[in-house]
């Protein structure tokens, strides 16, 4: 196909020749002929294989063949999910465009007012933009006129958009664009797609023809799985780095990899991990930077440029670097801990050897046996092409509400049937009924965002503009505080509100951008924090929320298969050496790493425990808890755990704490409830009851409240700047239960956090006897969970200085003492001034509740005579608080004054009955950290 380029416009051929493009790549060979014919097409090909040129060369060819009149407006839109991709795309396409007299420009939120006005008057041939900016362009009179000439739309990283509400919004926006420009050619680009047909349909719409070209990446990937072994030198360095010896070994191995390569990307799964590693490498004075989405734009660009120029040998990053941002050549990728998903591994390791026909090489640094087996499973699935399916947001009603407002701005007035006709052309809405559309119109009409009549007519109000432009993005609105370095005057990044509330006050030290910072001033009204740089390893790591990557069912299921295989080899009498040799032939790993897995499996079998697999779920009694070993992945285990905690809470009359990982569910239960009781509960559970139990229990969780508020904001029912803490969940439910808004909150949680279908299947198979449930005592595999990778930054025993700082903070914190007996005595004081045995001076009762300053409202609730069900729950919580103080005195007050510890958590901390005071405070520290990690999700 060397003559492929000869099919292009002569001027384009000449430019390609001058730029050194002499031979087309495989994606170009398979794609360009189809695109020249005008076909809609999804191209799936590795990073660095010439994907962009595959799409843009035919577009440039067609533009060159248009006469001057045909080029009066915008001919092509190039839509990318990230602004950083806009920057890269502009740099690449501008050079080629300039030589062809094709005007290529970029437009997004950072584009200057002057540049935007210039584009409106003199539109470019090709406009690179984001989905949100397209929303603006569709409603502007001059911009809308410029869009009339659009004939080509390229959607880059289409898989990233397809799986989000931004994608659902974009799918309707493209149909609104059809109303302006008529039909246009659609081209989608992606490096990894688990459901090509679904993503192709998402790109093209419900009823249009679309082709798929898939160029395999799997044969060009090379991996190695390693668990670093601790050396004496690691134990020494751990003390100065304020971390565990295990983490010191990880830093050593990563550092050695970086030094032995020219340029290395180090991918981590959370921004917490990025900051933890970054701060330690900075202390070691290594040439390794940090890059993630909460750092300031200036910092991110600086890091990208330094890495690209060779100023940094390594760059620690999160998913911010998965997509095709141009950072030059990368010759190795490190993945710190399991990548959790096949698609992430392929996307990340694919960044290495970012050139055509180069093998991409990566090392996975694992930290504990589950991590190792999970990485093996993901590598096997990657080589087999078993990528996770793409779940699009079908029928998302808050997105639809937003787009109805957009359509009334587009047309002034239209009827509900036309809205239905337009949105059902978008694939995420191909099943939506006229009745569902009418219900959403009714709700946005009730919120006075549009007007609507009984005959179906819908039109714009004055609030339509305000609402639409306040909700251009479907990313949830959350307050972030800008962090400003007062020494340099430069922005450091942004912190989530939840971290500010729980940990940040003047004098607090935290880590951001891999450096230590001390808080000097907090400006709440301006959402800004002023800081100064310090060198103090005891800082908290910023709580970057919502980033936990869930392990899919398919990966967890493969882990259980690997476990079963090892278990059967042990049962067949193979030695550890023989088993390790077999595993090393099967997976790219070393002996020490393999033996960490074989050792725990040998212990499990030798001690007479069943191995948890697809056909065997073990339920075990542990200290103060029951552990269910089930390889279900995060969503299945979250669903099963949610059902069990709801049933157990109803039976016990108190909340049941739950913790999950992909292979276990841990329930904190009173001693009278054991593994055998939980087995009976599961056996008695009817599959049909799973969904209603989950929905009923959801209503009482903080996460549901958070989701309802986010959806309500997108529906315009609540102001975007409304304070989360001041909104009553019960009132929201009273007003909106049964509406599209309520349904959307439930739908989104079901899709993003739960797996009802697989859970129902598993419960059904248990009932049918196809899955064995076995009760027993805690096993090696059972108790090995919930520790991997956690708190590697802090030593296992928190440093004495940290404990001392925690004590001082709690002692200086203020507390409200309230007598629940006479209900008259209220005292506001510091924790340090509380007596060993608090007592009411009015009635001499020792039933004294210790409340945090922001819980003063609970006193008013407690005094109400006729209480609602919600108020009754709050009053009981105050009573439990007082009972704890009655039993444990000042110790309970200290626990209850801690951040995020309610009566239940405080009780668990006190129950541990630590002999030494430091142990008690360590438990409080761990509980506070756990609170920050989980506050947004489940009670």
mmCIF file of N, CA, C and O in Angstrom, residues 561-596:
data_model
loop_
_atom_site.group_PDB
_atom_site.id
_atom_site.type_symbol
_atom_site.label_atom_id
_atom_site.label_comp_id
_atom_site.label_asym_id
_atom_site.label_seq_id
_atom_site.Cartn_x
_atom_site.Cartn_y
_atom_site.Cartn_z
ATOM 1 N N UNK A 561 -9.234 -18.218 39.844
ATOM 2 C CA UNK A 561 -8.779 -19.344 39.011
ATOM 3 C C UNK A 561 -7.316 -19.663 39.282
ATOM 4 O O UNK A 561 -6.920 -20.840 39.351
ATOM 5 N N UNK A 562 -6.489 -18.599 39.407
ATOM 6 C CA UNK A 562 -5.066 -18.804 39.692
ATOM 7 C C UNK A 562 -4.899 -19.443 41.070
ATOM 8 O O UNK A 562 -4.114 -20.380 41.251
ATOM 9 N N UNK A 563 -5.663 -18.944 42.053
ATOM 10 C CA UNK A 563 -5.622 -19.552 43.392
ATOM 11 C C UNK A 563 -6.000 -21.030 43.334
ATOM 12 O O UNK A 563 -5.350 -21.881 43.955
ATOM 13 N N UNK A 564 -7.083 -21.333 42.591
ATOM 14 C CA UNK A 564 -7.548 -22.723 42.490
ATOM 15 C C UNK A 564 -6.475 -23.611 41.883
ATOM 16 O O UNK A 564 -6.261 -24.747 42.329
ATOM 17 N N UNK A 565 -5.780 -23.078 40.856
ATOM 18 C CA UNK A 565 -4.714 -23.842 40.208
ATOM 19 C C UNK A 565 -3.585 -24.156 41.166
ATOM 20 O O UNK A 565 -3.070 -25.295 41.194
ATOM 21 N N UNK A 566 -3.185 -23.163 41.960
ATOM 22 C CA UNK A 566 -2.108 -23.388 42.931
ATOM 23 C C UNK A 566 -2.569 -24.378 43.994
ATOM 24 O O UNK A 566 -1.829 -25.290 44.387
ATOM 25 N N UNK A 567 -3.829 -24.203 44.461
ATOM 26 C CA UNK A 567 -4.373 -25.107 45.472
ATOM 27 C C UNK A 567 -4.394 -26.555 44.999
ATOM 28 O O UNK A 567 -4.045 -27.472 45.754
ATOM 29 N N UNK A 568 -4.774 -26.762 43.734
ATOM 30 C CA UNK A 568 -4.830 -28.137 43.211
ATOM 31 C C UNK A 568 -3.430 -28.733 43.079
ATOM 32 O O UNK A 568 -3.234 -29.931 43.296
ATOM 33 N N UNK A 569 -2.420 -27.909 42.756
ATOM 34 C CA UNK A 569 -1.037 -28.400 42.668
ATOM 35 C C UNK A 569 -0.502 -28.792 44.043
ATOM 36 O O UNK A 569 0.213 -29.785 44.181
ATOM 37 N N UNK A 570 -0.876 -27.996 45.062
ATOM 38 C CA UNK A 570 -0.483 -28.363 46.422
ATOM 39 C C UNK A 570 -1.144 -29.683 46.805
ATOM 40 O O UNK A 570 -0.515 -30.587 47.367
ATOM 41 N N UNK A 571 -2.444 -29.800 46.459
ATOM 42 C CA UNK A 571 -3.180 -31.025 46.753
ATOM 43 C C UNK A 571 -2.612 -32.234 46.028
ATOM 44 O O UNK A 571 -2.692 -33.366 46.530
ATOM 45 N N UNK A 572 -2.022 -32.002 44.839
ATOM 46 C CA UNK A 572 -1.452 -33.107 44.052
ATOM 47 C C UNK A 572 -0.054 -33.487 44.527
ATOM 48 O O UNK A 572 0.566 -34.401 43.968
ATOM 49 N N UNK A 573 0.466 -32.780 45.542
ATOM 50 C CA UNK A 573 1.755 -33.154 46.107
ATOM 51 C C UNK A 573 2.976 -32.478 45.502
ATOM 52 O O UNK A 573 4.109 -32.862 45.818
ATOM 53 N N UNK A 574 2.775 -31.452 44.661
ATOM 54 C CA UNK A 574 3.939 -30.749 44.079
ATOM 55 C C UNK A 574 4.659 -29.954 45.162
ATOM 56 O O UNK A 574 4.031 -29.450 46.102
ATOM 57 N N UNK A 575 5.976 -29.852 45.028
ATOM 58 C CA UNK A 575 6.757 -29.063 45.988
ATOM 59 C C UNK A 575 6.614 -27.572 45.668
ATOM 60 O O UNK A 575 6.175 -27.189 44.581
ATOM 61 N N UNK A 576 7.033 -26.744 46.623
ATOM 62 C CA UNK A 576 6.981 -25.297 46.408
ATOM 63 C C UNK A 576 7.822 -24.890 45.209
ATOM 64 O O UNK A 576 7.425 -24.013 44.432
ATOM 65 N N UNK A 577 8.999 -25.526 45.057
ATOM 66 C CA UNK A 577 9.872 -25.200 43.921
ATOM 67 C C UNK A 577 9.192 -25.523 42.597
ATOM 68 O O UNK A 577 9.273 -24.743 41.635
ATOM 69 N N UNK A 578 8.513 -26.662 42.541
ATOM 70 C CA UNK A 578 7.830 -27.065 41.305
ATOM 71 C C UNK A 578 6.681 -26.108 40.978
ATOM 72 O O UNK A 578 6.493 -25.712 39.825
ATOM 73 N N UNK A 579 5.941 -25.740 42.009
ATOM 74 C CA UNK A 579 4.815 -24.809 41.793
ATOM 75 C C UNK A 579 5.342 -23.452 41.336
ATOM 76 O O UNK A 579 4.810 -22.850 40.395
ATOM 77 N N UNK A 580 6.402 -22.967 42.003
ATOM 78 C CA UNK A 580 6.982 -21.666 41.636
ATOM 79 C C UNK A 580 7.497 -21.692 40.205
ATOM 80 O O UNK A 580 7.317 -20.730 39.445
ATOM 81 N N UNK A 581 8.131 -22.797 39.820
ATOM 82 C CA UNK A 581 8.660 -22.905 38.451
ATOM 83 C C UNK A 581 7.527 -22.855 37.426
ATOM 84 O O UNK A 581 7.617 -22.170 36.408
ATOM 85 N N UNK A 582 6.419 -23.545 37.729
ATOM 86 C CA UNK A 582 5.257 -23.522 36.825
ATOM 87 C C UNK A 582 4.701 -22.103 36.681
ATOM 88 O O UNK A 582 4.367 -21.656 35.583
ATOM 89 N N UNK A 583 4.590 -21.400 37.814
ATOM 90 C CA UNK A 583 4.037 -20.038 37.787
ATOM 91 C C UNK A 583 4.962 -19.084 37.031
ATOM 92 O O UNK A 583 4.490 -18.205 36.303
ATOM 93 N N UNK A 584 6.275 -19.257 37.184
ATOM 94 C CA UNK A 584 7.222 -18.374 36.495
ATOM 95 C C UNK A 584 7.243 -18.630 34.993
ATOM 96 O O UNK A 584 7.574 -17.739 34.207
ATOM 97 N N UNK A 585 6.871 -19.845 34.578
ATOM 98 C CA UNK A 585 6.723 -20.120 33.145
ATOM 99 C C UNK A 585 5.432 -19.509 32.607
ATOM 100 O O UNK A 585 5.349 -19.115 31.445
ATOM 101 N N UNK A 586 4.442 -19.405 33.471
ATOM 102 C CA UNK A 586 3.122 -18.908 33.074
ATOM 103 C C UNK A 586 3.048 -17.383 33.088
ATOM 104 O O UNK A 586 2.384 -16.771 32.252
ATOM 105 N N UNK A 587 3.749 -16.755 34.064
ATOM 106 C CA UNK A 587 3.665 -15.300 34.237
ATOM 107 C C UNK A 587 5.061 -14.673 34.283
ATOM 108 O O UNK A 587 6.010 -15.308 34.770
ATOM 109 N N UNK A 588 5.204 -13.420 33.812
ATOM 110 C CA UNK A 588 6.506 -12.743 33.825
ATOM 111 C C UNK A 588 6.825 -12.209 35.220
ATOM 112 O O UNK A 588 6.438 -11.107 35.589
ATOM 113 N N UNK A 589 7.525 -12.998 36.031
ATOM 114 C CA UNK A 589 7.768 -12.623 37.427
ATOM 115 C C UNK A 589 9.031 -13.310 37.919
ATOM 116 O O UNK A 589 9.611 -14.150 37.225
ATOM 117 N N UNK A 590 9.491 -12.959 39.124
ATOM 118 C CA UNK A 590 10.711 -13.570 39.658
ATOM 119 C C UNK A 590 10.368 -14.522 40.801
ATOM 120 O O UNK A 590 9.233 -14.602 41.261
ATOM 121 N N UNK A 591 11.385 -15.235 41.295
ATOM 122 C CA UNK A 591 11.154 -16.290 42.293
ATOM 123 C C UNK A 591 10.649 -15.720 43.621
ATOM 124 O O UNK A 591 9.692 -16.247 44.209
ATOM 125 N N UNK A 592 11.284 -14.659 44.113
ATOM 126 C CA UNK A 592 10.893 -14.115 45.418
ATOM 127 C C UNK A 592 9.434 -13.663 45.405
ATOM 128 O O UNK A 592 8.678 -13.907 46.355
ATOM 129 N N UNK A 593 9.033 -13.031 44.309
ATOM 130 C CA UNK A 593 7.651 -12.574 44.174
ATOM 131 C C UNK A 593 6.698 -13.764 44.139
ATOM 132 O O UNK A 593 5.652 -13.768 44.808
ATOM 133 N N UNK A 594 7.070 -14.780 43.379
ATOM 134 C CA UNK A 594 6.232 -15.980 43.254
ATOM 135 C C UNK A 594 6.092 -16.696 44.591
ATOM 136 O O UNK A 594 5.002 -17.138 44.972
ATOM 137 N N UNK A 595 7.198 -16.784 45.330
ATOM 138 C CA UNK A 595 7.166 -17.515 46.599
ATOM 139 C C UNK A 595 6.285 -16.827 47.639
ATOM 140 O O UNK A 595 5.728 -17.490 48.511
ATOM 141 N N UNK A 596 6.109 -15.479 47.534
ATOM 142 C CA UNK A 596 5.226 -14.794 48.485
ATOM 143 C C UNK A 596 3.792 -15.294 48.332
ATOM 144 O O UNK A 596 3.034 -15.359 49.305
#
